[in-house]
CSV table of C-alpha atoms and ligand atoms in Angstrom, one decimal:
chain,number,residue,atom,x,y,z
L,1,MET,CA,-151.1,-35.7,95.2
L,2,ILE,CA,-147.9,-37.5,96.6
L,3,MET,CA,-148.1,-37.7,100.4
L,4,LYS,CA,-144.5,-38.6,101.1
L,5,ALA,CA,-141.3,-36.9,100.0
L,6,LYS,CA,-138.3,-38.8,98.9
L,7,ALA,CA,-134.7,-37.6,100.0
L,8,LEU,CA,-131.2,-38.7,100.1
L,9,VAL,CA,-130.0,-38.6,103.7
L,10,LEU,CA,-126.2,-38.4,104.2
L,11,LYS,CA,-126.0,-40.8,107.3
L,12,ALA,CA,-122.3,-40.7,107.6
L,13,PRO,CA,-119.4,-40.0,105.1
L,14,LYS,CA,-120.0,-41.5,101.6
L,15,GLU,CA,-123.4,-43.1,102.9
L,16,LEU,CA,-125.8,-41.3,101.0
L,17,VAL,CA,-129.5,-43.3,101.8
L,18,LEU,CA,-132.8,-42.7,100.1
L,19,GLU,CA,-135.6,-42.3,102.6
L,20,GLU,CA,-139.2,-41.0,102.8
L,21,PHE,CA,-140.4,-38.0,104.8
L,22,ASP,CA,-143.9,-37.0,105.5
L,23,LEU,CA,-144.8,-33.7,103.7
L,24,PRO,CA,-144.9,-30.8,106.3
L,25,THR,CA,-148.1,-29.0,107.1
L,26,ILE,CA,-147.7,-25.5,105.5
L,27,GLY,CA,-148.9,-22.5,107.8
L,28,ASP,CA,-149.2,-18.9,107.0
L,29,ASP,CA,-145.3,-18.2,107.4
L,30,ASP,CA,-143.8,-20.9,105.3
L,31,ALA,CA,-143.8,-22.7,102.1
L,32,LEU,CA,-143.2,-26.1,100.4
L,33,ILE,CA,-141.0,-26.4,97.0
L,34,GLU,CA,-141.0,-29.2,94.6
L,35,VAL,CA,-137.4,-29.5,93.5
L,36,GLU,CA,-136.9,-29.4,89.7
L,37,ALA,CA,-132.9,-29.5,90.0
L,38,CYS,CA,-130.0,-29.4,92.4
L,39,GLY,CA,-126.7,-28.1,91.2
L,40,LEU,CA,-123.5,-29.9,92.8
L,41,CYS,CA,-120.2,-28.0,93.5
L,42,GLY,CA,-117.0,-28.8,95.4
L,43,THR,CA,-118.7,-28.3,98.6
L,44,ASP,CA,-121.0,-31.2,97.9
L,45,HIS,CA,-118.3,-33.8,97.5
L,46,GLU,CA,-116.5,-32.4,100.5
L,47,GLN,CA,-119.6,-32.6,102.4
L,48,TYR,CA,-120.2,-36.4,101.1
L,49,SER,CA,-116.7,-37.5,101.7
L,50,GLY,CA,-116.5,-36.1,105.4
L,51,ILE,CA,-114.1,-33.2,104.9
L,52,LEU,CA,-116.6,-30.8,105.7
L,53,PRO,CA,-118.5,-32.0,108.8
L,54,THR,CA,-122.1,-31.8,109.3
L,55,GLY,CA,-124.2,-32.0,112.6
L,56,GLY,CA,-125.7,-35.5,112.0
L,57,PRO,CA,-127.6,-37.1,109.5
L,58,THR,CA,-128.5,-34.5,106.7
L,59,ILE,CA,-130.0,-34.0,103.4
L,60,PRO,CA,-127.5,-32.2,101.4
L,61,GLY,CA,-127.9,-29.8,98.3
L,62,HIS,CA,-127.6,-26.2,98.4
L,63,GLU,CA,-128.1,-25.1,95.0
L,64,THR,CA,-131.8,-25.7,94.6
L,65,VAL,CA,-134.4,-24.5,92.1
L,66,GLY,CA,-137.9,-25.6,92.2
L,67,ARG,CA,-141.6,-24.8,92.0
L,68,VAL,CA,-143.8,-23.5,94.9
L,69,THR,CA,-146.5,-25.9,95.4
L,70,GLU,CA,-147.7,-24.5,98.8
L,71,ILE,CA,-147.5,-21.2,100.4
L,72,GLY,CA,-148.8,-19.3,103.3
L,73,GLU,CA,-150.3,-15.7,102.5
L,74,THR,CA,-147.6,-13.9,104.8
L,75,ALA,CA,-144.8,-16.1,103.2
L,76,SER,CA,-146.1,-15.2,99.8
L,77,LYS,CA,-145.7,-11.5,100.6
L,78,ARG,CA,-142.2,-11.7,102.3
L,79,PHE,CA,-140.8,-13.9,99.5
L,80,ASN,CA,-142.9,-12.1,96.7
L,81,VAL,CA,-143.6,-15.2,95.2
L,82,LYS,CA,-146.6,-17.0,94.8
L,83,CYS,CA,-148.0,-21.0,94.3
L,84,GLY,CA,-146.6,-22.3,90.8
L,85,ASP,CA,-143.9,-19.8,90.8
L,86,LEU,CA,-140.3,-21.2,89.8
L,87,VAL,CA,-137.8,-20.3,92.6
L,88,ALA,CA,-134.2,-20.6,93.7
L,89,VAL,CA,-133.4,-21.1,97.1
L,90,GLU,CA,-130.8,-18.9,98.8
L,91,VAL,CA,-128.5,-21.1,100.8
L,92,PHE,CA,-128.6,-19.0,104.0
L,93,GLN,CA,-131.6,-18.0,106.1
L,94,SER,CA,-132.2,-14.6,107.7
L,95,CYS,CA,-134.0,-13.6,110.8
L,96,ARG,CA,-134.6,-10.0,108.8
L,97,GLN,CA,-134.4,-8.3,112.3
L,98,CYS,CA,-130.9,-8.7,113.9
L,99,ASP,CA,-128.3,-6.1,113.4
L,100,ASN,CA,-126.5,-8.1,110.9
L,101,CYS,CA,-129.4,-8.9,108.8
L,102,THR,CA,-130.6,-5.4,108.7
L,103,ASN,CA,-127.2,-4.4,107.7
L,104,ASN,CA,-127.5,-6.5,104.8
L,105,ASP,CA,-125.0,-9.2,106.4
L,106,TYR,CA,-127.5,-11.8,106.7
L,107,ARG,CA,-124.9,-14.6,106.1
L,108,HIS,CA,-123.8,-13.7,109.6
L,109,CYS,CA,-127.2,-13.5,111.1
L,110,LYS,CA,-127.2,-13.7,114.8
L,111,GLU,CA,-130.0,-16.5,114.9
L,112,HIS,CA,-128.9,-18.7,111.8
L,113,GLY,CA,-125.3,-17.9,110.8
L,114,ILE,CA,-123.1,-19.7,108.6
L,115,PHE,CA,-123.7,-23.2,109.9
L,116,ASP,CA,-127.6,-23.0,109.6
L,117,MET,CA,-127.7,-23.4,105.9
L,118,TYR,CA,-129.7,-25.2,103.6
L,119,GLY,CA,-128.0,-28.5,102.7
L,120,PHE,CA,-126.4,-28.5,106.3
L,121,ILE,CA,-129.1,-28.6,108.8
L,122,PRO,CA,-129.8,-32.2,110.3
L,123,VAL,CA,-132.9,-34.0,109.7
L,124,SER,CA,-133.5,-34.0,113.3
L,125,LYS,CA,-134.8,-30.6,112.8
L,126,ALA,CA,-138.3,-30.8,111.8
L,127,PRO,CA,-139.6,-31.1,109.2
L,128,GLY,CA,-136.3,-32.5,107.8
L,129,LEU,CA,-136.4,-31.2,104.1
L,130,TRP,CA,-133.6,-28.8,104.3
L,131,GLY,CA,-131.6,-29.8,101.5
L,132,GLY,CA,-131.9,-30.2,97.5
L,133,TYR,CA,-131.1,-33.9,97.0
L,134,ALA,CA,-135.1,-34.6,97.6
L,135,THR,CA,-138.1,-34.4,95.8
L,136,HIS,CA,-139.5,-31.6,98.3
L,137,LEU,CA,-137.7,-28.9,100.1
L,138,TYR,CA,-139.3,-27.0,103.2
L,139,ALA,CA,-138.9,-23.0,103.1
L,140,SER,CA,-139.1,-21.7,106.6
L,141,LYS,CA,-140.1,-18.3,107.6
L,142,ASP,CA,-136.7,-17.3,107.4
L,143,ALA,CA,-135.7,-18.8,103.9
L,144,MET,CA,-135.0,-16.4,101.1
L,145,LEU,CA,-136.4,-17.4,97.7
L,146,ILE,CA,-135.4,-15.7,94.4
L,147,LYS,CA,-138.1,-15.7,91.5
L,148,ILE,CA,-136.7,-17.6,88.3
L,149,PRO,CA,-138.4,-16.4,85.1
L,150,GLU,CA,-140.4,-19.1,83.2
L,151,SER,CA,-138.2,-18.7,80.3
L,152,LEU,CA,-135.4,-20.0,82.0
L,153,ASP,CA,-134.8,-23.7,82.0
L,154,PRO,CA,-134.8,-25.0,85.6
L,155,GLN,CA,-131.6,-27.1,85.2
L,156,LEU,CA,-129.7,-24.1,83.6
L,157,ALA,CA,-131.1,-21.9,86.4
L,158,THR,CA,-129.2,-23.9,89.3
L,159,LEU,CA,-126.1,-22.0,87.6
L,160,PHE,CA,-127.7,-19.1,89.6
L,161,ASN,CA,-125.4,-20.1,92.5
L,162,PRO,CA,-122.0,-20.5,91.1
L,163,LEU,CA,-122.9,-17.4,88.7
L,164,GLY,CA,-123.9,-15.5,91.8
L,165,ALA,CA,-120.7,-16.2,93.3
L,166,GLY,CA,-118.8,-15.1,90.0
L,167,ILE,CA,-120.5,-11.7,90.3
L,168,ARG,CA,-119.9,-11.3,94.1
L,169,TRP,CA,-116.3,-12.3,94.1
L,170,ALA,CA,-115.0,-11.2,90.7
L,171,VAL,CA,-116.8,-7.9,90.6
L,172,GLU,CA,-118.4,-6.7,93.8
L,173,VAL,CA,-115.7,-7.5,96.4
L,174,PRO,CA,-112.9,-6.3,94.4
L,175,GLU,CA,-114.9,-3.4,92.8
L,176,THR,CA,-113.8,-4.3,89.1
L,177,LYS,CA,-114.4,-1.4,86.9
L,178,LYS,CA,-114.6,-1.0,83.2
L,179,GLY,CA,-111.1,-1.2,81.4
L,180,ASP,CA,-109.9,-3.5,84.1
L,181,ILE,CA,-107.3,-6.1,83.6
L,182,VAL,CA,-108.2,-9.4,85.4
L,183,ALA,CA,-106.6,-12.4,86.0
L,184,ILE,CA,-108.8,-15.7,87.2
L,185,LEU,CA,-107.1,-18.5,88.4
L,186,GLY,CA,-108.9,-21.8,88.2
L,187,PRO,CA,-111.0,-22.6,85.2
L,188,GLY,CA,-114.0,-24.4,86.7
L,189,ILE,CA,-117.5,-23.4,86.8
L,190,ARG,CA,-116.7,-20.5,89.1
L,191,GLY,CA,-113.8,-19.2,87.3
L,192,ILE,CA,-116.0,-19.3,84.2
L,193,ALA,CA,-118.7,-17.5,86.2
L,194,GLY,CA,-116.0,-14.8,87.4
L,195,LEU,CA,-115.1,-14.4,83.7
L,196,VAL,CA,-118.6,-13.6,82.6
L,197,ALA,CA,-119.2,-11.2,85.6
L,198,THR,CA,-116.1,-9.5,84.9
L,199,LYS,CA,-116.9,-9.1,81.1
L,200,GLN,CA,-120.3,-8.0,82.0
L,201,ALA,CA,-118.6,-5.3,84.4
L,202,GLY,CA,-116.8,-3.9,81.4
L,203,ALA,CA,-113.3,-5.7,82.1
L,204,LYS,CA,-110.9,-5.0,79.2
L,205,PHE,CA,-109.0,-8.3,79.1
L,206,VAL,CA,-109.6,-11.4,80.9
L,207,MET,CA,-106.8,-14.1,81.4
L,208,VAL,CA,-108.1,-17.5,82.8
L,209,THR,CA,-105.5,-20.2,84.1
L,210,GLY,CA,-105.8,-23.9,84.6
L,211,TYR,CA,-103.1,-26.6,85.4
L,212,GLY,CA,-102.4,-29.6,83.1
L,213,GLU,CA,-104.3,-32.0,81.1
L,214,ARG,CA,-107.7,-32.0,83.1
L,215,ASP,CA,-108.0,-28.1,82.8
L,216,ARG,CA,-107.4,-28.3,79.1
L,217,LYS,CA,-111.1,-28.7,78.2
L,218,ARG,CA,-112.0,-26.0,80.8
L,219,LEU,CA,-109.7,-23.5,79.4
L,220,GLU,CA,-111.5,-24.2,76.0
L,221,TYR,CA,-114.7,-23.4,77.7
L,222,ALA,CA,-113.3,-20.1,78.9
L,223,LYS,CA,-112.4,-19.2,75.5
L,224,LEU,CA,-116.0,-19.8,74.5
L,225,PHE,CA,-117.0,-17.6,77.3
L,226,GLY,CA,-114.8,-14.8,76.2
L,227,ALA,CA,-111.5,-15.1,77.9
L,228,ASP,CA,-109.1,-12.8,76.2
L,229,LEU,CA,-106.0,-15.2,77.0
L,230,VAL,CA,-106.0,-18.8,78.4
L,231,VAL,CA,-102.8,-20.1,80.2
L,232,ASP,CA,-101.7,-23.6,81.3
L,233,THR,CA,-99.5,-22.9,84.3
L,234,GLN,CA,-97.9,-26.5,84.1
L,235,THR,CA,-96.1,-25.4,80.9
L,236,GLN,CA,-96.6,-21.7,80.7
L,237,ASP,CA,-95.6,-18.7,83.2
L,238,PRO,CA,-98.8,-16.6,83.6
L,239,VAL,CA,-97.0,-13.6,84.6
L,240,LYS,CA,-95.0,-13.7,81.4
L,241,GLU,CA,-98.1,-14.4,79.4
L,242,LEU,CA,-100.2,-11.6,80.7
L,243,ARG,CA,-97.3,-9.2,80.3
L,244,SER,CA,-96.6,-10.2,77.0
L,245,ALA,CA,-100.3,-9.9,75.9
L,246,THR,CA,-101.3,-6.7,77.7
L,247,GLY,CA,-97.9,-5.0,78.5
L,248,GLN,CA,-98.9,-4.9,82.3
L,249,LEU,CA,-100.1,-6.8,85.3
L,250,ALA,CA,-103.5,-7.4,86.7
L,251,ASP,CA,-105.6,-4.8,88.2
L,252,VAL,CA,-107.7,-7.6,89.8
L,253,VAL,CA,-106.7,-11.1,90.4
L,254,ILE,CA,-109.3,-13.9,91.4
L,255,ASP,CA,-108.1,-17.0,93.0
L,256,VAL,CA,-111.0,-19.7,92.7
L,257,THR,CA,-108.6,-22.8,92.6
L,258,ALA,CA,-109.6,-25.3,95.0
L,259,LYS,CA,-106.6,-26.8,97.4
L,260,SER,CA,-104.1,-25.1,95.0
L,261,THR,CA,-101.3,-24.1,97.1
L,262,ALA,CA,-99.3,-22.3,94.4
L,263,ALA,CA,-102.2,-20.2,93.6
L,264,PHE,CA,-101.7,-17.5,96.3
L,265,GLY,CA,-98.1,-16.9,95.3
L,266,GLN,CA,-99.1,-16.8,91.6
L,267,SER,CA,-101.8,-14.2,92.5
L,268,VAL,CA,-99.3,-12.0,94.2
L,269,ASN,CA,-97.0,-12.1,91.3
L,270,LEU,CA,-99.8,-11.3,88.9
L,271,CYS,CA,-101.1,-8.4,90.6
L,272,LYS,CA,-100.0,-4.8,89.9
L,273,ASP,CA,-98.9,-2.0,92.4
L,274,GLY,CA,-101.9,-1.3,94.3
L,275,GLY,CA,-104.1,-4.2,92.8
L,276,LYS,CA,-106.6,-6.2,94.5
L,277,ILE,CA,-106.6,-10.0,95.1
L,278,VAL,CA,-109.6,-12.1,95.9
L,279,ILE,CA,-109.3,-15.3,97.4
L,280,ALA,CA,-112.5,-17.6,97.3
L,281,GLY,CA,-111.2,-21.1,96.7
L,282,THR,CA,-110.5,-22.9,99.9
L,283,LYS,CA,-107.4,-24.8,100.2
L,284,GLY,CA,-107.9,-27.0,103.3
L,285,THR,CA,-104.4,-26.7,104.2
L,286,THR,CA,-101.7,-24.3,105.6
L,287,GLY,CA,-98.9,-22.4,103.6
L,288,ALA,CA,-98.5,-21.2,100.1
L,289,GLU,CA,-95.7,-22.0,97.7
L,290,ASN,CA,-93.2,-19.4,96.5
L,291,LEU,CA,-95.3,-16.6,98.1
L,292,SER,CA,-93.3,-13.5,98.2
L,293,ILE,CA,-94.7,-11.9,101.3
L,294,ASP,CA,-92.3,-8.8,100.6
L,295,SER,CA,-94.2,-8.3,97.2
L,296,ILE,CA,-97.3,-7.6,99.1
L,297,ILE,CA,-95.6,-5.0,101.0
L,298,TYR,CA,-93.7,-3.3,98.1
L,299,LYS,CA,-96.8,-3.7,95.8
L,300,GLU,CA,-99.3,-2.8,98.7
L,301,LEU,CA,-101.5,-5.0,97.4
L,302,THR,CA,-105.2,-5.6,98.9
L,303,ILE,CA,-105.8,-9.1,99.9
L,304,LEU,CA,-109.7,-9.9,100.2
L,305,GLY,CA,-111.4,-13.1,101.4
L,306,ALA,CA,-114.9,-14.0,100.0
L,307,LEU,CA,-117.1,-16.4,101.4
L,308,GLY,CA,-120.8,-17.2,100.1
L,309,VAL,CA,-122.7,-15.1,97.9
L,310,ASP,CA,-125.7,-12.6,98.4
L,311,TYR,CA,-129.2,-12.0,97.4
L,312,ASN,CA,-128.3,-9.2,95.2
L,313,SER,CA,-125.7,-11.3,93.3
L,314,TYR,CA,-128.3,-14.1,92.8
L,315,SER,CA,-130.9,-11.8,91.4
L,316,LYS,CA,-128.3,-10.5,88.8
L,317,ALA,CA,-127.2,-14.0,88.1
L,318,VAL,CA,-130.5,-14.9,87.1
L,319,GLU,CA,-131.0,-11.8,84.9
L,320,ILE,CA,-127.6,-12.8,82.9
L,321,LEU,CA,-128.7,-16.4,82.6
L,322,ASP,CA,-132.1,-15.4,81.2
L,323,SER,CA,-130.4,-13.0,79.0
L,324,ASN,CA,-128.9,-15.9,77.0
L,325,GLU,CA,-125.8,-13.5,76.2
L,326,PHE,CA,-123.3,-16.4,77.3
L,327,PRO,CA,-123.5,-19.8,76.1
L,328,PHE,CA,-124.0,-21.4,79.5
L,329,ASP,CA,-126.4,-24.0,77.5
L,330,GLN,CA,-123.1,-25.4,75.9
L,331,LEU,CA,-121.4,-26.2,79.0
L,332,SER,CA,-120.8,-29.9,79.4
L,333,ARG,CA,-123.6,-30.8,81.9
L,334,LEU,CA,-124.5,-34.0,83.4
L,335,SER,CA,-127.7,-34.5,85.1
L,336,ILE,CA,-128.6,-37.7,87.2
L,337,GLY,CA,-131.5,-39.0,89.3
L,338,LEU,CA,-131.6,-39.6,93.1
L,339,ASN,CA,-130.5,-43.0,92.7
L,340,ASP,CA,-127.1,-42.2,90.9
L,341,ALA,CA,-126.2,-39.6,93.5
L,342,ASN,CA,-123.8,-42.0,95.2
L,343,ASN,CA,-121.7,-42.8,92.5
L,344,LEU,CA,-121.6,-39.3,90.9
L,345,LEU,CA,-120.5,-38.1,94.1
L,346,SER,CA,-117.8,-40.3,94.7
L,347,GLU,CA,-116.5,-39.8,91.1
L,348,LEU,CA,-116.4,-36.2,91.9
L,349,SER,CA,-114.5,-36.4,95.1
L,350,GLU,CA,-111.8,-38.7,93.4
L,351,GLY,CA,-111.5,-36.2,90.5
L,352,LYS,CA,-112.9,-38.6,88.2
L,353,GLN,CA,-115.8,-36.6,86.6
L,354,ASP,CA,-115.0,-33.9,84.1
L,355,ALA,CA,-118.6,-32.6,83.6
L,356,LEU,CA,-118.3,-28.6,84.5
L,357,HIS,CA,-121.8,-28.4,85.7
L,358,CYS,CA,-123.2,-31.7,87.4
L,359,LEU,CA,-126.8,-31.7,88.9
L,360,ILE,CA,-129.3,-33.6,90.6
L,361,ASN,CA,-132.9,-34.0,89.2
L,362,PRO,CA,-135.3,-35.7,91.3
L,363,LYS,CA,-137.7,-36.3,88.6
L,364,ILE,CA,-135.5,-38.8,86.5
P,401,ZN,ZN1,-122.1,-25.0,96.0
P,402,ZN,ZN1,-130.5,-12.2,111.7
């Protein structure tokens, strides 16, 4: 048995150091998880480069899939998993008792809240193993685990996070229904996830947009995943393209672009009268290019912000991944070991890495 865990600690921006940790003693109420893979998203490189500050040295990684190696009896009942099970770890923790937790809004748990998340908790809080860039992760009594079927490859299973986001942002928040026409802005992994989710929900027509050279390959993936129309907004007008393909504007527009100040204006232009816009890609800035505020009034649009995912969406994501209905195994994937994480994260933060799905596998 390994007596120490290895983990990458983010000491300061762009300073990720491999360190050893004692394995925690597991009691009746908690569990230890051996990490199989940890997916990376835009949040990871923002955290790495210091755009997203953390409260001291932290083990990053919030899209973790692993195997339960030790679990207390009470925890086993609460999490509904047993030793040896493959699980995904929910980013947020829930006390399961406060008003917000009992009202199914555990992301705003009064005890934990949106800052006390896996991948963001400082190592100074015992036992330190709060992130997925590690061989082991500690599941506290307030952790939430989602069981992963053995038929699903653990690396592929890390997509539970972006796909769960797609389900919540593109379907649950805007209440997308059968027959809807949907426009998704941003062809990254979350755009693809939104496409899958809206198609599953019965959307009649889904357009996905991207911008320029870098997104070209991603738009090809969107086609592979069933997009009815892909548009490069560098050279094409998405409103014109959507109108000529469907004869109308979108019932629902989903903006998952990162740092694009043009997307909000485009969303308003793309949305039909009485339609809904979900904004889920953070911009890190103020202002929006070519935004017609009056159109929001005249069209009586509903604008919805979406942050994070919930347990339900994660469970549905795991079902979709396990169904093999969509070609997730064909996405360009880059899997690296703990030692190569520094390189990969600096490439990601400089926009130099094109793989759609990057992950850390502590076993390689
Ligand atoms: Zn993420
Ligand atoms: Zn709570």
